PDB file of C-alpha atoms in Angstrom:
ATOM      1  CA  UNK L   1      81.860 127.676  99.501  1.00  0.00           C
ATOM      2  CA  UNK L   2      79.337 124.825  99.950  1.00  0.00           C
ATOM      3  CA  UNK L   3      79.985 120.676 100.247  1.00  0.00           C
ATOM      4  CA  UNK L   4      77.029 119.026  98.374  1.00  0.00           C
ATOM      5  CA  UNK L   5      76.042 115.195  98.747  1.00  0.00           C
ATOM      6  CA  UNK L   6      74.126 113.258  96.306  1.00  0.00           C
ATOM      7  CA  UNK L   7      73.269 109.694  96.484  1.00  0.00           C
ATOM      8  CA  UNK L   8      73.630 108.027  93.086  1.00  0.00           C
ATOM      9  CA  UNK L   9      70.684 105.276  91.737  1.00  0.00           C
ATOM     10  CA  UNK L  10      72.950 102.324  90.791  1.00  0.00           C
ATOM     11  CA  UNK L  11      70.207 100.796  89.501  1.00  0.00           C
ATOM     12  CA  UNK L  12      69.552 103.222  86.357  1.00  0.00           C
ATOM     13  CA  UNK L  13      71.509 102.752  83.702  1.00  0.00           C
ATOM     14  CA  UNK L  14      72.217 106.765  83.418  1.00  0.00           C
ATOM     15  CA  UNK L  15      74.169 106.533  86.594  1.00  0.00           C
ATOM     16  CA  UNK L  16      76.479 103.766  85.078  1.00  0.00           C
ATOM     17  CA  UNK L  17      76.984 105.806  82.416  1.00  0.00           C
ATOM     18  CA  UNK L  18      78.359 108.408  84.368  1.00  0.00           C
ATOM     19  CA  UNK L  19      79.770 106.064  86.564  1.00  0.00           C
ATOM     20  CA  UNK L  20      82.172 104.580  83.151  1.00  0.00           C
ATOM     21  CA  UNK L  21      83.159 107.973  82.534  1.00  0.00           C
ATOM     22  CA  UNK L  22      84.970 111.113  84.278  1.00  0.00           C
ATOM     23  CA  UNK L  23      84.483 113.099  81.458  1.00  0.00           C
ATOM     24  CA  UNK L  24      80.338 112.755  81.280  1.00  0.00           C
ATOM     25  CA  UNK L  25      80.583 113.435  85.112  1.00  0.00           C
ATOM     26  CA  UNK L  26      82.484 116.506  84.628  1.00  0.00           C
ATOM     27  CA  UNK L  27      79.523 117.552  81.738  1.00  0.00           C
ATOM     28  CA  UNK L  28      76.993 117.016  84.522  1.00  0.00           C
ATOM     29  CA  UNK L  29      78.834 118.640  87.475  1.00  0.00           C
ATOM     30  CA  UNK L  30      79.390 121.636  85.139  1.00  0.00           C
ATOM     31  CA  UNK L  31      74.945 121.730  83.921  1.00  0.00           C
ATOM     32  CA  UNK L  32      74.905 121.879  88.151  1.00  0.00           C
ATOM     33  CA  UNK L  33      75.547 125.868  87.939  1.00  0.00           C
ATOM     34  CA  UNK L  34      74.053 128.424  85.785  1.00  0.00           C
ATOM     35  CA  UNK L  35      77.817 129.944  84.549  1.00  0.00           C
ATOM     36  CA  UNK L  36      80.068 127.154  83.255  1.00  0.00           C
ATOM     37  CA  UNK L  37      83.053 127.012  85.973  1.00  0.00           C
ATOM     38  CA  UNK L  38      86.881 127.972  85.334  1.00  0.00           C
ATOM     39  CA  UNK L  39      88.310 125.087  83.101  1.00  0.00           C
ATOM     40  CA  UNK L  40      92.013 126.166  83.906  1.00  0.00           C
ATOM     41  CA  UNK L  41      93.719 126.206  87.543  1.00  0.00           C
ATOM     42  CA  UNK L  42      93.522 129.723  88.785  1.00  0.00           C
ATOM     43  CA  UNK L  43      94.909 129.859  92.038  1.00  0.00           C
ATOM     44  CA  UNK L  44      91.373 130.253  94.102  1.00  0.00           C
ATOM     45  CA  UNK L  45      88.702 128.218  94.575  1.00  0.00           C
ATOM     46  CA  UNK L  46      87.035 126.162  91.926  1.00  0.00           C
ATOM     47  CA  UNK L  47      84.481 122.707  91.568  1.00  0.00           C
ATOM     48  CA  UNK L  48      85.675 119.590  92.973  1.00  0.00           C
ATOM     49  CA  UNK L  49      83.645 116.040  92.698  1.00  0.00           C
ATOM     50  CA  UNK L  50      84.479 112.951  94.120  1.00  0.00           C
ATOM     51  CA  UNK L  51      82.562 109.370  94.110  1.00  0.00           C
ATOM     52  CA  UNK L  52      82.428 107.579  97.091  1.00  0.00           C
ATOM     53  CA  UNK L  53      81.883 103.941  96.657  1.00  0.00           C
ATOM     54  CA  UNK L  54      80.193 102.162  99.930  1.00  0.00           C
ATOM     55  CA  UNK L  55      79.084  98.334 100.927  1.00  0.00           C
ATOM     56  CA  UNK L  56      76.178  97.539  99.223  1.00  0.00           C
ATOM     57  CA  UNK L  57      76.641  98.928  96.133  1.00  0.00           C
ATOM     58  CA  UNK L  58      76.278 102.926  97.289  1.00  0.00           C
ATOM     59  CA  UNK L  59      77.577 105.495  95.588  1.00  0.00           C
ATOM     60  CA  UNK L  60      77.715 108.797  96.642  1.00  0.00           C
ATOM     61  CA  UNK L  61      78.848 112.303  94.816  1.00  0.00           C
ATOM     62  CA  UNK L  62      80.602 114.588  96.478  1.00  0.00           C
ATOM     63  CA  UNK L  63      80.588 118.367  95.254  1.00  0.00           C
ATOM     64  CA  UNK L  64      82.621 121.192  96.629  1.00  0.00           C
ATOM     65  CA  UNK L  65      81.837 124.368  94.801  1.00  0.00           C
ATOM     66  CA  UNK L  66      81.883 128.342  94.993  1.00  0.00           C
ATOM     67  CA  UNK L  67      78.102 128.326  94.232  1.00  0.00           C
ATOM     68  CA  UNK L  68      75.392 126.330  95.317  1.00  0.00           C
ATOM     69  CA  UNK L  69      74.684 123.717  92.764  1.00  0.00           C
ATOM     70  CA  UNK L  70      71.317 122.838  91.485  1.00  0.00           C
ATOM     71  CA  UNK L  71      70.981 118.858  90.602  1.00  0.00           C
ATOM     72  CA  UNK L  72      67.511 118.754  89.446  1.00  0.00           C
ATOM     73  CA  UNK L  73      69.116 117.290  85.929  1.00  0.00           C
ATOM     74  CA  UNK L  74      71.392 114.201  88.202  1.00  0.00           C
ATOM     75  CA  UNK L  75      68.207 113.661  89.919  1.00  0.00           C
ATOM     76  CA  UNK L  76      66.407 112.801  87.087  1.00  0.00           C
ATOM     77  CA  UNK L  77      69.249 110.963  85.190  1.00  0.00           C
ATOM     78  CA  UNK L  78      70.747 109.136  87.838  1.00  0.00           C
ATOM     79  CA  UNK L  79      68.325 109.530  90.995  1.00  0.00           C
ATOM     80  CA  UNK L  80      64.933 109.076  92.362  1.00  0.00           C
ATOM     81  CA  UNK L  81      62.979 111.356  90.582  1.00  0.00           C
ATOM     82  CA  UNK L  82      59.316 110.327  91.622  1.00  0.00           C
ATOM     83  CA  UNK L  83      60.283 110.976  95.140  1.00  0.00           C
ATOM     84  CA  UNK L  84      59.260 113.924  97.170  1.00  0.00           C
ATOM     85  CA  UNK L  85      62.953 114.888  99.039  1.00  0.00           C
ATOM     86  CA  UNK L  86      64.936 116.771  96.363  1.00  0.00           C
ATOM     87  CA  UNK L  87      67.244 113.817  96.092  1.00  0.00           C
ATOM     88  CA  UNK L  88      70.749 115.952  97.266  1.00  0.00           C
ATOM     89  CA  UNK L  89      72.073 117.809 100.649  1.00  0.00           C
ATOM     90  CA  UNK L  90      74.211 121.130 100.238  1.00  0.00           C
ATOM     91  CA  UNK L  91      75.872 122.600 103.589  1.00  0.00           C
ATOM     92  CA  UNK L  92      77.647 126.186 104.183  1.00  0.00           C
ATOM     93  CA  UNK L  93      81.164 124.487 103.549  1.00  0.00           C
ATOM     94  CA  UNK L  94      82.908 127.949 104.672  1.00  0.00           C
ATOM     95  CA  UNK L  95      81.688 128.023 108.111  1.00  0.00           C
ATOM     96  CA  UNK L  96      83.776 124.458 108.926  1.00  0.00           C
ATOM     97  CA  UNK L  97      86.525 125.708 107.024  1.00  0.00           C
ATOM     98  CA  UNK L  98      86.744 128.881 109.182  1.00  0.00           C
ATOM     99  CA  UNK L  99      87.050 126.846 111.947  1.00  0.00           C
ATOM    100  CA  UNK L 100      89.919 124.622 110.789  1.00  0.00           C
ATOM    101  CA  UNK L 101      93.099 125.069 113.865  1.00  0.00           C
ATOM    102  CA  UNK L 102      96.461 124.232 113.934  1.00  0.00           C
ATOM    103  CA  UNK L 103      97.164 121.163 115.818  1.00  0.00           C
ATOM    104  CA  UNK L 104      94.172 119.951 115.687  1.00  0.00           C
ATOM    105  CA  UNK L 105      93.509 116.175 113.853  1.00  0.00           C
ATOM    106  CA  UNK L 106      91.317 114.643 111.751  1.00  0.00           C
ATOM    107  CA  UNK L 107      90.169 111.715 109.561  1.00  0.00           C
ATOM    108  CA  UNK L 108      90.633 112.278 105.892  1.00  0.00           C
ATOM    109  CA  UNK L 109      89.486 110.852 102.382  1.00  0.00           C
ATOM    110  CA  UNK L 110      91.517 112.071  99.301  1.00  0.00           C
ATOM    111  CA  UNK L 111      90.662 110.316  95.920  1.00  0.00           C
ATOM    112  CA  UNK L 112      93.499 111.665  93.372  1.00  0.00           C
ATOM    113  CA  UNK L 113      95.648 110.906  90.422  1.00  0.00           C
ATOM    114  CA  UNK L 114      98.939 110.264  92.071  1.00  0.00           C
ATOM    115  CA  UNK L 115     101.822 110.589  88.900  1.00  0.00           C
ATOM    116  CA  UNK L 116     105.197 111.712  87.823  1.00  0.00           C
ATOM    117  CA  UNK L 117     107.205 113.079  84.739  1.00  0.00           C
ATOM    118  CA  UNK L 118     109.905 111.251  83.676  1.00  0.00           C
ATOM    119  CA  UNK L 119     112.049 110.526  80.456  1.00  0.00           C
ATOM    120  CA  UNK L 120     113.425 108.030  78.690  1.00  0.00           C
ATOM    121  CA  UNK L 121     117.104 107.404  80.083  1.00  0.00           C
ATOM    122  CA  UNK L 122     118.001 106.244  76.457  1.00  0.00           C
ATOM    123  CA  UNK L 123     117.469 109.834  75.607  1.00  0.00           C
ATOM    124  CA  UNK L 124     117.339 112.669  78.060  1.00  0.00           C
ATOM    125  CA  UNK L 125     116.624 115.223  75.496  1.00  0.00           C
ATOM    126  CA  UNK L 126     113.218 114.032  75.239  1.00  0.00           C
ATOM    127  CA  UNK L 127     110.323 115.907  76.784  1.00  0.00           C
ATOM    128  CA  UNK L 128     108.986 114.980  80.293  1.00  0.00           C
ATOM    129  CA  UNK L 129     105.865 112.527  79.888  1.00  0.00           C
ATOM    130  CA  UNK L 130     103.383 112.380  82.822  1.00  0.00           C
ATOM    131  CA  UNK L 131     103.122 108.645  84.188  1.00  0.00           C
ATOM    132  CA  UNK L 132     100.696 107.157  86.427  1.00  0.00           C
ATOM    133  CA  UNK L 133     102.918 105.856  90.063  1.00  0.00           C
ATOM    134  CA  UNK L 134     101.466 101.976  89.750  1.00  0.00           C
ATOM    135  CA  UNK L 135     103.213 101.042  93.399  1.00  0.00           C
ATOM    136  CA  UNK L 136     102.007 101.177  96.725  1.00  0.00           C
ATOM    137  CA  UNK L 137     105.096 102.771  98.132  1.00  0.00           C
ATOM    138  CA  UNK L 138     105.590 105.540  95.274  1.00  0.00           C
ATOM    139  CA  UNK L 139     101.831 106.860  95.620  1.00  0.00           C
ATOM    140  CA  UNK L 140     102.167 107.021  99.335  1.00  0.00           C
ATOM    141  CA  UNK L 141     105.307 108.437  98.773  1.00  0.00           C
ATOM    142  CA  UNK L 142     103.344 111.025  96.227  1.00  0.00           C
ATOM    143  CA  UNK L 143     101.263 112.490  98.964  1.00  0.00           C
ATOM    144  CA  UNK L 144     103.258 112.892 102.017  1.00  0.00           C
ATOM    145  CA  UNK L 145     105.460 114.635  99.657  1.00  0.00           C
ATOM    146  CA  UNK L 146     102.821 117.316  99.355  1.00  0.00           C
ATOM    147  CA  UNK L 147     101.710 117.442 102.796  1.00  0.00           C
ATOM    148  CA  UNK L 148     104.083 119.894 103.981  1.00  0.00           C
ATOM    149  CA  UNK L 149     102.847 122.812 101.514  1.00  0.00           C
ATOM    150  CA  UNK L 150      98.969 121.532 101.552  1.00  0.00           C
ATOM    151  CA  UNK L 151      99.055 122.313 105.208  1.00  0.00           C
ATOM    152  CA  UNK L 152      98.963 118.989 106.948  1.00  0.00           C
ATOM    153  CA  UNK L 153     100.897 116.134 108.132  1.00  0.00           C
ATOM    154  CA  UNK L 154      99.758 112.817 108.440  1.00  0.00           C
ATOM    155  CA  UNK L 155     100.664 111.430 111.761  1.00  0.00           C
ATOM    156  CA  UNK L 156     102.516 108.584 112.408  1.00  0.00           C
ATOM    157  CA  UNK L 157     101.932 105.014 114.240  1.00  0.00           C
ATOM    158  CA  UNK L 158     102.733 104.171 117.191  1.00  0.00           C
ATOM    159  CA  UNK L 159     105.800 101.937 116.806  1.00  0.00           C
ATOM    160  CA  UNK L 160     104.237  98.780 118.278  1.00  0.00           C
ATOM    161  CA  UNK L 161     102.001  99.164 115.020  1.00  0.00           C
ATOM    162  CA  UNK L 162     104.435  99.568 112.497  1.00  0.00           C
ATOM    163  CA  UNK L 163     105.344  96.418 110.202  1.00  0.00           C
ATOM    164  CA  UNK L 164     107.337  97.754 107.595  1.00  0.00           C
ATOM    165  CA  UNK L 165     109.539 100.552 108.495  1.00  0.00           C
ATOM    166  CA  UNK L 166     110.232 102.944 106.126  1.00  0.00           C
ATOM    167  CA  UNK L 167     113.800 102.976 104.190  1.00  0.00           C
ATOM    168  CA  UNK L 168     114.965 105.961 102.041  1.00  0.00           C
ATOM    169  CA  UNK L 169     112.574 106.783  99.787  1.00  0.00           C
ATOM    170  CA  UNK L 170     110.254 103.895 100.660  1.00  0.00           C
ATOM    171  CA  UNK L 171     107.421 105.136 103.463  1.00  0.00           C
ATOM    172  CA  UNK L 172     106.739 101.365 104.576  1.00  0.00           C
ATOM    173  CA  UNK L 173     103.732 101.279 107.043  1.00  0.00           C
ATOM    174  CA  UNK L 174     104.632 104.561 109.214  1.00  0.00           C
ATOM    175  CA  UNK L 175     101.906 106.663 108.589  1.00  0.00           C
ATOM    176  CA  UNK L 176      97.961 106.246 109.149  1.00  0.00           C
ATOM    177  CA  UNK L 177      97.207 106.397 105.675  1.00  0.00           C
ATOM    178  CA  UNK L 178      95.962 103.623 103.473  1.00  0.00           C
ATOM    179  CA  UNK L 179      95.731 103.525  99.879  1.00  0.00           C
ATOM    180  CA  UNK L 180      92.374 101.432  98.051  1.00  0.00           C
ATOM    181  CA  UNK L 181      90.369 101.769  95.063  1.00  0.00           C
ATOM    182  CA  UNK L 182      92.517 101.543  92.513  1.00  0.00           C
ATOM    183  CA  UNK L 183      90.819 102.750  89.111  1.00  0.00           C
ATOM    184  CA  UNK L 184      92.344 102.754  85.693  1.00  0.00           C
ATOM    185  CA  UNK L 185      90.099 105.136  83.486  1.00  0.00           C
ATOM    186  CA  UNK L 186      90.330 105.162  79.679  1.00  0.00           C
ATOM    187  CA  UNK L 187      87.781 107.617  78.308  1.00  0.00           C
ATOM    188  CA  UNK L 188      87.010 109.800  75.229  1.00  0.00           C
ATOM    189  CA  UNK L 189      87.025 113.961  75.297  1.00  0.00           C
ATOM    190  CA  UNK L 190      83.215 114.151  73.667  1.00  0.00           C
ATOM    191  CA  UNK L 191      81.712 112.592  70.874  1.00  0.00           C
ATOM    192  CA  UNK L 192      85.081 112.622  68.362  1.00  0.00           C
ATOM    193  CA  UNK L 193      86.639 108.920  67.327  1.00  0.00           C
ATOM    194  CA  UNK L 194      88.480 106.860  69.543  1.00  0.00           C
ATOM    195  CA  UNK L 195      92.338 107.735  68.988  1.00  0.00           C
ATOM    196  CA  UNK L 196      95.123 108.407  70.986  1.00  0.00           C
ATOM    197  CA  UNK L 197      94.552 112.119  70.626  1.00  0.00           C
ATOM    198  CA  UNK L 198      90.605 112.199  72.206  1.00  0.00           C
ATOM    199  CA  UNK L 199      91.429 109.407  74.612  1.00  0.00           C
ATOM    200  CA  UNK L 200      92.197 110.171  78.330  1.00  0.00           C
ATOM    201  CA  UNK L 201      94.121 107.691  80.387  1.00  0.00           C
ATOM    202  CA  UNK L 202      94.552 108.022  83.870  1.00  0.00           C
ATOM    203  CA  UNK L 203      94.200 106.396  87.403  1.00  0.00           C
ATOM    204  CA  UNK L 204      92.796 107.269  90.224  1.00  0.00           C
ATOM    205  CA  UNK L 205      93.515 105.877  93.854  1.00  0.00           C
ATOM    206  CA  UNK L 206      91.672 106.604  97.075  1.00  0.00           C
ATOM    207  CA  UNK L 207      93.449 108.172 100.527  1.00  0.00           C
ATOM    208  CA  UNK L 208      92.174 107.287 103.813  1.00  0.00           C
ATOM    209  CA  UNK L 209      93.826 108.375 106.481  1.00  0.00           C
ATOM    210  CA  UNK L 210      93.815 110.313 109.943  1.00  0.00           C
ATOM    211  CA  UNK L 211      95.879 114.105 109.901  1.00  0.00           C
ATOM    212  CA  UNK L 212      97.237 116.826 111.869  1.00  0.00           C
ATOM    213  CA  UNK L 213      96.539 120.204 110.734  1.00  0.00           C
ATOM    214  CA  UNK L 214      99.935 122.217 110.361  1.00  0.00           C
ATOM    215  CA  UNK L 215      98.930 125.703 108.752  1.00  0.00           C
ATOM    216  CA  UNK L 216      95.314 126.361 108.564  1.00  0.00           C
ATOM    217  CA  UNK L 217      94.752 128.851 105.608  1.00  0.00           C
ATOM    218  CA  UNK L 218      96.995 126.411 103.155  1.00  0.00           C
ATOM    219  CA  UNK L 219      94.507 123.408 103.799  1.00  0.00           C
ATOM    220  CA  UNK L 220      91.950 125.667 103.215  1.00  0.00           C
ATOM    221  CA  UNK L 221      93.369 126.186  99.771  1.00  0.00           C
ATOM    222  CA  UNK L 222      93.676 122.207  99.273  1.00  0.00           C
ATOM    223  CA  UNK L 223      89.690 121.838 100.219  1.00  0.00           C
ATOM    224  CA  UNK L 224      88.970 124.222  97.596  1.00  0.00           C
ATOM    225  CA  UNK L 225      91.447 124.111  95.376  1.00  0.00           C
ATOM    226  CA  UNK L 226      91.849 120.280  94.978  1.00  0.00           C
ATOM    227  CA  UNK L 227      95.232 118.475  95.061  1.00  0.00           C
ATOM    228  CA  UNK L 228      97.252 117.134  92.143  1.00  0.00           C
ATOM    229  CA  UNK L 229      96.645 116.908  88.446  1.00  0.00           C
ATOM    230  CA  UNK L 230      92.895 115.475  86.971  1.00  0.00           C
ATOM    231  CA  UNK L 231      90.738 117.778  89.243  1.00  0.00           C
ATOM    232  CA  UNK L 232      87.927 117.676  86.303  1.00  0.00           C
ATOM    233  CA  UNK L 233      87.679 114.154  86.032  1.00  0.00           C
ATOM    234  CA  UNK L 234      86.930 113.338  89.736  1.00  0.00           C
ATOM    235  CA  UNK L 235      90.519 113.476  91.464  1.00  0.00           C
ATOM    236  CA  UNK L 236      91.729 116.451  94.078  1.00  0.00           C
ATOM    237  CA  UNK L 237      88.869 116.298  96.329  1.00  0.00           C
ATOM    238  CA  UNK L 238      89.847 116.178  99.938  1.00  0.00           C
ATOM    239  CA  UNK L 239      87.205 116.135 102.731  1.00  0.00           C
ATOM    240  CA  UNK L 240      87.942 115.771 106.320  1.00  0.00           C
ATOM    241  CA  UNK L 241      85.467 113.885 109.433  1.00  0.00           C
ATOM    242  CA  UNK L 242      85.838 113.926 113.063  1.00  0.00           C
ATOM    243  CA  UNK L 243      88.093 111.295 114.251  1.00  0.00           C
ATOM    244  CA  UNK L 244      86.351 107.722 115.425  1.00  0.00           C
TER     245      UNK L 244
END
């Protein structure tokens, strides 16, 4: 497995292109490797991506992968081409995961696409339809409800810190997670017409938080396997840093 950073060129207009739409960043992350990755969930590993927004106006993409990704073609669409480094950083990604111990804690990012199925009470014979969770409370509510089986648990605050404690199925303030960077995406599958068959819809939120790991090989399987629905259009991708 390997973790690959590349600084985006918010200046150019390619990278705003890419930028307005999860499906052309899919099409590039894809050119990155010379066989076109698994399109379908198959239970192991598969290619993750993530933008990271910073002060400043820097954007960073994040790449977890089975192979080692080539980005000469982001580099010259969105990068510095006419400079010397190669514009990108890949690291051995499955050294740090072999190292990954229960009980031990760290800082986390998640960006993901936090939603439900429900149907209409007027008619409960209706199929499920997926829904975006809008609220604060319900996409907080989304992820510690996965933690369990994703191998984690994000730890709690001390109870001098906590503001809102949490009632039923409302989390409150609890946990050391925040949730920012709201996105609502609208977006066309390639080049067909705009209608509501081609067009994607979905949002995308941003996790940061602080965890404790609770079973070692399943968060190994959420770092390469993503978590949650939208994994090709830049959701799933959890990556972990020391604690400050």
């Amino acid at each position: 497995m390997y973790l690959t950073r590349f600084r985006l060129n918010t200046g150019r207009s390619g990278t705003h292109r890419l930028l307005a739409s999860p499906h052309q960043m899919h099409g590039a992350v894809n050119m990155s490797f010379p066989t076109a990755p698994p399109r379908e969930d198959g239970g192991g590993p598969r290619v993750l991506w993530r933008v990271d927004h910073a002060p400043a106006g820097r954007a960073d993409l994040f790449i977890v992968s089975p192979q080692r990704p080539d980005l000469t073609h982001l580099v010259e669409q969105a990068g510095w081409p006419t400079l010397d480094e190669p514009g990108w950083t890949t690291y051995a990604y499955g050294d740090f995961l072999d190292r990954l111990t229960a009980g031990d804690t760290w800082s986390f990012r998640l960006t993901a696409n936090p939603v439900q199925h429900i149907r209409k009470p007027s008619d409960p014979n209706t199929p499920r339809k997926r829904t975006a969770h809008l609220t604060l409370r319900h996409q907080v509510r989304w992820l510690l409800k996965r933690q369990e089986k994703a191998g984690f648990e994000i730890l709690r605050k001390p109870a001098g810190r906590r503001l809102l404690p949490g009632q039923k199925d409302d989390p409150g303030d609890e946990h050391e997670v925040i949730v920012h960077n709201k996105v609502p995406h609208q977006f066309r599958k390639g080049d067909a017409p705009r209608n509501a068959k081609t067009d994607v819809r979905l949002v995308r939120v941003t996790y940061d938080g602080r965890l404790r790991i609770t079973d070692p090989d399943a968060l190994r399987r959420t770092l390469t396997c993503g978590l949650g629905k939208a994994k090709a259009y830049g959701c799933g991708l959890m990556t972990l840093a020391p604690e400050q």
